[in-house]
Structure formats: C-alpha cells, structure tokens
Amino acid sequence: MSTTVTCNNTLVLTIPDGFREMGAEERNKLNMLEDGPGKVFTDPDRHIIVSVGWRPLGFVTSLLLGAKDAVSNMKTSIRRAMEPYDFHEGPSCRRALGSETAEGFSYDYVAQDIDMYSEAYVAKHNKVFYYLYVYARAELKEESLRVWDEILASAGWV
C-alpha cells in the first residue's frame, strides 16, 4: 500500500509500497551534501533512495532567484562533491511537479564499485526551494525511473 507524505506542510507526494522513511541514525550514515529539513525514503529491495529537502528563502532572495538559478548552484555543489566518485553529468531535465515546474539534471557516478544513476530537481513554491533527488543502481535504472516518475507525477501542493 502506498503512503502519502507531506513535506514542509506543503508538498504532498505518494511514496509507493516497498519504501520506508529512514531514521535520523540511518540518514547520518549517508553522504548528504547539506544538512537541513527533509525526508529520506529507501526501498532496499529495489536499491532506490529518494530524498526531499527544502530551504525557505528570504523575501528579496525569493524575488531574485528561481528554480533555474538554484539548479545551477546545485550542479556546481554536486559536481564538486562527486568528483572522487567518477562523476559524469547527464542532460538537463524539466518536469511538472504539481502546479510548479521542477528544473534538474541527471548524473552517473560510482560508489563502492557500483555504477549509480541519480537525478536532482529543484522547484520553487511560494518562498521555498524544494530539492528532490533519486539515487539508484545503474543496472536497475529503467525500473527505478518508472518508480521515480510515479512519485514525481503524484506531487501536489497544499
């Protein structure tokens, strides 16, 4: 049975069967780029991790920056952090996230001798940036992307 989750009392997503939310101790073991509010879900059988984080913006910043600006900064941070992991940037992506447009990109890397695939998106809703990531094994990319697409297609705002 799928689970509906609300992030930051605003972004609603449906998380499919097989996923569970990771606790703080498990999250601390992950190499997250930034600390902050968010939720991380794992499906250990399908080897997928989904992460959703958010960052409130100040009034002036929210007027000046959009999702395209945030994804550019995100690319730089990810590229720098993933350099030791044979990082290869993929194409830019854009998709609907409820009534908003999420901007993002894909990338490949190697972790513990396992080829990995990831997508990273950012959407701006009201005065908050929402960051959404998926991490999956490259060998399971097609199935993982079907699951990821299902999650993103379920997005809505309250």
Coordinates of N, CA and C in Angstrom, one line a residue:
M1 N 0.8 -1.2 0.0 CA 0.0 0.0 0.0 C 0.9 1.2 0.0
S2 N 0.6 2.2 -0.9 CA 1.4 3.4 -1.0 C 1.1 4.3 0.2
T3 N 2.0 5.2 0.5 CA 1.9 6.2 1.6 C 1.9 7.6 1.1
T4 N 1.0 8.4 1.5 CA 1.0 9.8 1.2 C 1.8 10.6 2.3
V5 N 2.8 11.4 1.9 CA 3.6 12.1 2.8 C 3.5 13.6 2.4
T6 N 3.6 14.5 3.5 CA 3.6 15.9 3.3 C 4.9 16.4 3.8
C7 N 5.6 17.2 2.9 CA 6.9 17.8 3.2 C 6.7 19.2 3.4
N8 N 7.2 19.7 4.6 CA 7.1 21.1 4.9 C 5.7 21.6 5.0
N9 N 4.8 20.8 5.3 CA 3.3 21.1 5.4 C 2.8 21.6 4.0
T10 N 3.5 21.4 2.9 CA 3.1 22.0 1.6 C 3.2 21.0 0.5
L11 N 4.3 20.3 0.3 CA 4.5 19.4 -0.9 C 4.0 18.0 -0.5
V12 N 3.0 17.5 -1.3 CA 2.4 16.2 -1.0 C 2.9 15.2 -2.1
L13 N 3.4 14.1 -1.6 CA 3.9 13.0 -2.6 C 3.3 11.7 -2.1
T14 N 3.1 10.8 -3.1 CA 2.7 9.4 -2.8 C 4.0 8.6 -3.0
I15 N 4.3 7.9 -1.9 CA 5.5 7.0 -1.9 C 5.0 5.6 -2.0
P16 N 5.5 4.9 -3.1 CA 5.0 3.5 -3.3 C 5.3 2.5 -2.3
D17 N 4.6 1.4 -2.3 CA 5.0 0.2 -1.5 C 6.4 -0.1 -1.6
G18 N 7.0 -0.6 -0.5 CA 8.4 -1.1 -0.6 C 9.3 0.0 0.0
F19 N 8.9 1.2 0.1 CA 9.7 2.3 0.7 C 9.3 2.5 2.2
R20 N 10.3 2.9 2.9 CA 10.1 3.3 4.3 C 11.0 4.6 4.5
E21 N 10.5 5.4 5.4 CA 11.3 6.6 5.8 C 12.5 6.2 6.6
M22 N 13.6 6.8 6.3 CA 14.9 6.5 7.0 C 14.9 7.3 8.3
G23 N 15.4 6.7 9.4 CA 15.5 7.4 10.6 C 16.7 8.3 10.6
A24 N 16.9 9.1 11.7 CA 18.0 10.1 11.8 C 19.3 9.3 11.8
E25 N 19.4 8.2 12.5 CA 20.7 7.5 12.5 C 21.1 7.0 11.1
E26 N 20.2 6.4 10.4 CA 20.4 6.0 9.0 C 20.8 7.1 8.1
R27 N 20.1 8.2 8.2 CA 20.4 9.4 7.4 C 21.8 9.9 7.7
N28 N 22.2 9.9 8.9 CA 23.6 10.4 9.3 C 24.7 9.6 8.6
K29 N 24.4 8.3 8.2 CA 25.4 7.5 7.5 C 25.5 7.8 6.1
L30 N 24.5 8.5 5.5 CA 24.6 8.9 4.1 C 25.5 10.2 4.0
N31 N 26.1 10.3 2.8 CA 26.9 11.5 2.5 C 26.0 12.5 1.9
M32 N 25.2 13.2 2.7 CA 24.3 14.2 2.2 C 25.1 15.5 2.0
L33 N 24.8 16.2 0.9 CA 25.6 17.4 0.6 C 25.3 18.5 1.7
E34 N 24.1 18.6 2.1 CA 23.8 19.6 3.1 C 22.8 19.1 4.1
D35 N 23.0 19.6 5.3 CA 22.0 19.3 6.4 C 20.9 20.2 6.3
G36 N 19.7 19.8 6.8 CA 18.6 20.7 6.8 C 17.3 19.9 6.8
P37 N 16.2 20.5 6.8 CA 15.0 19.8 6.9 C 14.7 19.0 5.7
G38 N 14.2 17.8 5.9 CA 13.9 16.9 4.8 C 13.4 15.6 5.2
K39 N 13.2 14.7 4.2 CA 12.8 13.4 4.4 C 13.5 12.5 3.4
V40 N 13.9 11.3 3.9 CA 14.6 10.4 3.0 C 13.9 9.0 3.1
F41 N 13.7 8.5 1.9 CA 13.0 7.2 1.8 C 13.8 6.2 1.1
T42 N 13.8 4.9 1.6 CA 14.6 3.9 0.9 C 13.7 2.7 0.6
D43 N 14.0 2.1 -0.5 CA 13.4 0.8 -0.9 C 14.6 -0.1 -1.1
P44 N 15.0 -0.8 0.0 CA 16.2 -1.7 -0.1 C 16.1 -2.8 -1.1
D45 N 14.9 -3.3 -1.4 CA 14.8 -4.4 -2.3 C 15.1 -3.9 -3.8
R46 N 14.7 -2.7 -4.1 CA 14.9 -2.2 -5.4 C 16.1 -1.3 -5.5
H47 N 16.8 -1.1 -4.3 CA 18.0 -0.3 -4.3 C 17.8 1.1 -4.7
I48 N 16.8 1.8 -4.2 CA 16.4 3.2 -4.5 C 16.4 4.0 -3.3
I49 N 16.9 5.2 -3.3 CA 16.8 6.2 -2.2 C 16.2 7.4 -2.9
V50 N 15.2 8.0 -2.2 CA 14.6 9.2 -2.6 C 14.7 10.2 -1.5
S51 N 15.2 11.4 -1.8 CA 15.4 12.4 -0.8 C 14.6 13.7 -1.2
V52 N 14.0 14.3 -0.2 CA 13.3 15.6 -0.4 C 13.7 16.5 0.7
G53 N 14.2 17.7 0.3 CA 14.6 18.7 1.3 C 14.0 20.0 0.9
W54 N 14.0 21.0 1.8 CA 13.5 22.3 1.5 C 14.3 23.4 2.2
R55 N 14.3 24.5 1.6 CA 15.0 25.7 2.1 C 14.1 26.9 1.9
P56 N 13.7 27.5 3.1 CA 12.9 28.8 2.9 C 13.8 29.9 2.5
L57 N 13.3 30.8 1.7 CA 14.0 31.9 1.1 C 13.6 33.2 1.8
G58 N 14.5 34.1 1.9 CA 14.2 35.5 2.4 C 13.4 36.2 1.3
F59 N 12.7 37.3 1.7 CA 11.9 38.0 0.7 C 12.6 38.4 -0.5
V60 N 13.7 39.1 -0.4 CA 14.5 39.6 -1.5 C 15.0 38.4 -2.4
T61 N 15.6 37.4 -1.7 CA 16.1 36.2 -2.4 C 15.0 35.6 -3.2
S62 N 13.8 35.5 -2.6 CA 12.7 34.8 -3.3 C 12.3 35.6 -4.6
L63 N 12.5 36.9 -4.6 CA 12.2 37.7 -5.7 C 13.2 37.6 -6.8
L64 N 14.5 37.4 -6.4 CA 15.6 37.4 -7.4 C 15.9 36.0 -8.0
L65 N 15.7 34.9 -7.2 CA 16.1 33.6 -7.7 C 14.9 32.7 -8.0
G66 N 15.1 31.9 -9.1 CA 14.1 30.9 -9.5 C 14.8 29.6 -9.5
A67 N 14.0 28.6 -9.9 CA 14.5 27.2 -9.9 C 15.7 27.0 -10.8
K68 N 15.7 27.8 -11.9 CA 16.9 27.6 -12.8 C 18.2 28.1 -12.1
D69 N 18.1 29.2 -11.3 CA 19.2 29.6 -10.6 C 19.7 28.6 -9.6
A70 N 18.7 28.0 -8.9 CA 19.0 27.1 -7.8 C 19.6 25.8 -8.4
V71 N 19.1 25.4 -9.6 CA 19.7 24.1 -10.1 C 21.1 24.4 -10.6
S72 N 21.4 25.6 -11.1 CA 22.8 25.9 -11.5 C 23.7 25.8 -10.3
N73 N 23.3 26.3 -9.1 CA 24.1 26.2 -7.9 C 24.2 24.7 -7.4
M74 N 23.1 24.0 -7.6 CA 23.1 22.6 -7.2 C 24.1 21.8 -8.0
K75 N 24.1 22.0 -9.3 CA 25.0 21.3 -10.2 C 26.5 21.5 -9.7
T76 N 26.8 22.8 -9.4 CA 28.2 23.1 -9.0 C 28.5 22.3 -7.7
S77 N 27.6 22.3 -6.8 CA 27.9 21.6 -5.5 C 28.0 20.1 -5.7
I78 N 27.1 19.6 -6.5 CA 27.1 18.1 -6.7 C 28.4 17.7 -7.5
R79 N 28.7 18.5 -8.5 CA 29.9 18.2 -9.3 C 31.1 18.2 -8.4
R80 N 31.3 19.2 -7.6 CA 32.4 19.2 -6.7 C 32.5 18.1 -5.7
A81 N 31.3 17.8 -5.1 CA 31.3 16.7 -4.1 C 31.5 15.3 -4.7
M82 N 31.0 15.1 -5.9 CA 31.0 13.8 -6.5 C 32.3 13.6 -7.4
E83 N 33.2 14.5 -7.5 CA 34.4 14.4 -8.3 C 35.2 13.1 -7.9
P84 N 35.3 12.7 -6.7 CA 36.1 11.5 -6.4 C 35.3 10.2 -6.8
Y85 N 34.1 10.3 -7.2 CA 33.2 9.1 -7.5 C 33.0 9.0 -9.0
D86 N 33.9 9.4 -9.8 CA 33.8 9.3 -11.3 C 32.5 9.9 -11.8
F87 N 32.2 11.1 -11.4 CA 31.0 11.8 -11.7 C 31.0 12.1 -13.2
H88 N 29.8 11.9 -13.8 CA 29.6 12.3 -15.2 C 28.2 12.9 -15.3
E89 N 28.2 14.2 -15.6 CA 26.9 14.9 -15.7 C 26.1 14.5 -16.9
G90 N 24.8 14.3 -16.7 CA 23.9 14.0 -17.8 C 23.2 15.2 -18.3
P91 N 22.1 15.0 -19.0 CA 21.4 16.1 -19.6 C 20.5 16.9 -18.5
S92 N 20.2 18.1 -18.8 CA 19.2 18.8 -18.0 C 17.9 18.3 -18.2
C93 N 17.0 18.4 -17.2 CA 15.7 17.8 -17.2 C 14.7 18.9 -16.7
R94 N 13.5 18.8 -17.1 CA 12.4 19.7 -16.6 C 11.2 18.9 -16.6
R95 N 10.4 19.1 -15.5 CA 9.2 18.3 -15.4 C 8.2 19.0 -14.5
A96 N 6.9 18.7 -14.6 CA 5.9 19.3 -13.8 C 6.0 18.6 -12.4
L97 N 5.9 19.4 -11.4 CA 5.8 19.0 -10.0 C 4.5 19.6 -9.5
G98 N 3.4 19.0 -9.7 CA 2.1 19.6 -9.4 C 2.0 20.8 -10.3
S99 N 1.7 21.9 -9.7 CA 1.4 23.2 -10.5 C 2.7 23.9 -10.8
E100 N 3.9 23.4 -10.3 CA 5.2 24.1 -10.4 C 6.0 23.3 -11.5
T101 N 7.0 24.0 -11.9 CA 8.0 23.3 -12.8 C 9.3 23.1 -12.1
A102 N 9.7 21.9 -12.1 CA 11.0 21.5 -11.5 C 12.1 21.5 -12.5
E103 N 13.2 22.1 -12.2 CA 14.4 22.1 -13.1 C 15.4 21.1 -12.5
G104 N 16.1 20.4 -13.3 CA 17.1 19.5 -12.8 C 18.1 18.9 -13.8
F105 N 18.7 17.9 -13.4 CA 19.7 17.2 -14.3 C 19.9 15.8 -13.8
S106 N 20.5 15.0 -14.6 CA 20.9 13.6 -14.2 C 22.4 13.5 -14.2
Y107 N 22.9 12.5 -13.5 CA 24.3 12.2 -13.4 C 24.5 10.8 -13.1
D108 N 25.7 10.3 -13.4 CA 26.2 9.0 -13.1 C 27.4 9.1 -12.2
Y109 N 27.6 8.1 -11.4 CA 28.8 8.1 -10.6 C 29.0 6.6 -10.1
V110 N 30.2 6.4 -9.4 CA 30.5 5.0 -8.9 C 30.7 5.1 -7.4
A111 N 29.9 4.3 -6.7 CA 30.0 4.3 -5.2 C 30.3 2.8 -4.8
Q112 N 31.4 2.6 -4.1 CA 31.7 1.3 -3.6 C 31.7 0.3 -4.8
D113 N 32.3 0.7 -5.9 CA 32.4 -0.2 -7.1 C 31.1 -0.5 -7.7
I114 N 30.1 0.3 -7.4 CA 28.7 0.0 -8.0 C 28.4 1.3 -8.9
D115 N 28.0 1.0 -10.2 CA 27.6 2.1 -11.0 C 26.3 2.6 -10.6
M116 N 26.2 3.9 -10.4 CA 24.9 4.5 -9.9 C 24.4 5.6 -10.9
Y117 N 23.1 5.8 -10.7 CA 22.4 6.8 -11.5 C 21.6 7.7 -10.6
S118 N 21.6 9.0 -10.8 CA 20.9 9.9 -10.0 C 20.2 11.0 -10.8
E119 N 19.1 11.5 -10.3 CA 18.5 12.8 -10.8 C 18.3 13.7 -9.7
A120 N 18.5 15.0 -9.9 CA 18.3 16.0 -8.9 C 17.4 17.1 -9.5
Y121 N 16.4 17.5 -8.8 CA 15.5 18.6 -9.2 C 15.3 19.6 -8.1
V122 N 15.0 20.8 -8.5 CA 14.6 21.9 -7.6 C 13.4 22.6 -8.2
A123 N 12.4 22.8 -7.3 CA 11.2 23.6 -7.6 C 11.1 24.7 -6.6
K124 N 10.5 25.8 -7.0 CA 10.2 26.9 -6.1 C 8.7 27.0 -6.0
H125 N 8.3 27.0 -4.7 CA 6.9 27.1 -4.4 C 6.7 28.1 -3.3
N126 N 6.0 29.2 -3.5 CA 5.9 30.3 -2.6 C 7.3 30.8 -2.4
K127 N 7.8 30.9 -1.2 CA 9.1 31.4 -0.9 C 10.0 30.3 -0.4
V128 N 9.9 29.1 -1.0 CA 10.7 27.9 -0.6 C 11.2 27.2 -1.8
F129 N 12.5 26.8 -1.7 CA 13.0 25.8 -2.7 C 12.9 24.4 -2.2
Y130 N 12.4 23.5 -3.1 CA 12.2 22.1 -2.7 C 13.2 21.3 -3.6
Y131 N 14.0 20.5 -3.0 CA 15.1 19.7 -3.6 C 14.7 18.3 -3.6
L132 N 14.6 17.6 -4.8 CA 14.2 16.2 -4.9 C 15.3 15.4 -5.6
Y133 N 15.7 14.3 -5.0 CA 16.8 13.5 -5.5 C 16.3 12.0 -5.6
V134 N 16.8 11.3 -6.6 CA 16.7 9.9 -6.6 C 18.1 9.3 -6.8
Y135 N 18.4 8.2 -6.1 CA 19.7 7.5 -6.3 C 19.3 6.1 -6.5
A136 N 19.9 5.5 -7.6 CA 19.6 4.1 -7.9 C 20.8 3.4 -8.6
R137 N 20.8 2.1 -8.6 CA 21.8 1.4 -9.3 C 21.6 1.5 -10.8
A138 N 22.7 1.8 -11.5 CA 22.6 1.9 -12.9 C 22.0 0.7 -13.6
E139 N 22.3 -0.5 -13.1 CA 21.8 -1.7 -13.7 C 20.3 -1.8 -13.6
L140 N 19.7 -1.1 -12.6 CA 18.2 -1.1 -12.4 C 17.6 0.2 -12.8
K141 N 18.2 1.0 -13.6 CA 17.8 2.3 -14.0 C 16.4 2.4 -14.5
E142 N 16.0 1.5 -15.5 CA 14.7 1.6 -16.1 C 13.6 1.4 -15.0
E143 N 13.7 0.4 -14.2 CA 12.7 0.2 -13.2 C 12.6 1.3 -12.2
S144 N 13.8 1.7 -11.8 CA 13.9 2.8 -10.8 C 13.3 4.1 -11.3
L145 N 13.5 4.4 -12.6 CA 12.9 5.6 -13.2 C 11.4 5.5 -13.3
R146 N 10.9 4.3 -13.5 CA 9.4 4.2 -13.5 C 8.9 4.5 -12.1
V147 N 9.5 4.1 -11.1 CA 9.1 4.3 -9.7 C 9.3 5.8 -9.4
W148 N 10.4 6.4 -9.8 CA 10.7 7.9 -9.6 C 9.6 8.7 -10.3
D149 N 9.3 8.3 -11.6 CA 8.3 9.1 -12.3 C 6.9 9.0 -11.6
E150 N 6.6 7.9 -11.1 CA 5.4 7.7 -10.3 C 5.3 8.6 -9.1
I151 N 6.4 8.7 -8.4 CA 6.5 9.6 -7.2 C 6.3 11.1 -7.7
L152 N 7.1 11.5 -8.7 CA 7.0 12.9 -9.1 C 5.6 13.2 -9.7
A153 N 5.0 12.3 -10.4 CA 3.7 12.5 -11.0 C 2.6 12.7 -9.9
S154 N 2.9 12.2 -8.7 CA 1.9 12.3 -7.7 C 1.9 13.6 -6.9
A155 N 2.9 14.4 -7.2 CA 3.2 15.7 -6.5 C 2.0 16.6 -6.6
G156 N 1.7 17.2 -5.4 CA 0.7 18.3 -5.3 C 1.1 19.3 -4.2
W157 N 0.5 20.4 -4.2 CA 0.8 21.4 -3.2 C -0.5 21.7 -2.4
V158 N -0.3 21.9 -1.1 CA -1.5 22.3 -0.2 C -1.3 23.6 0.4

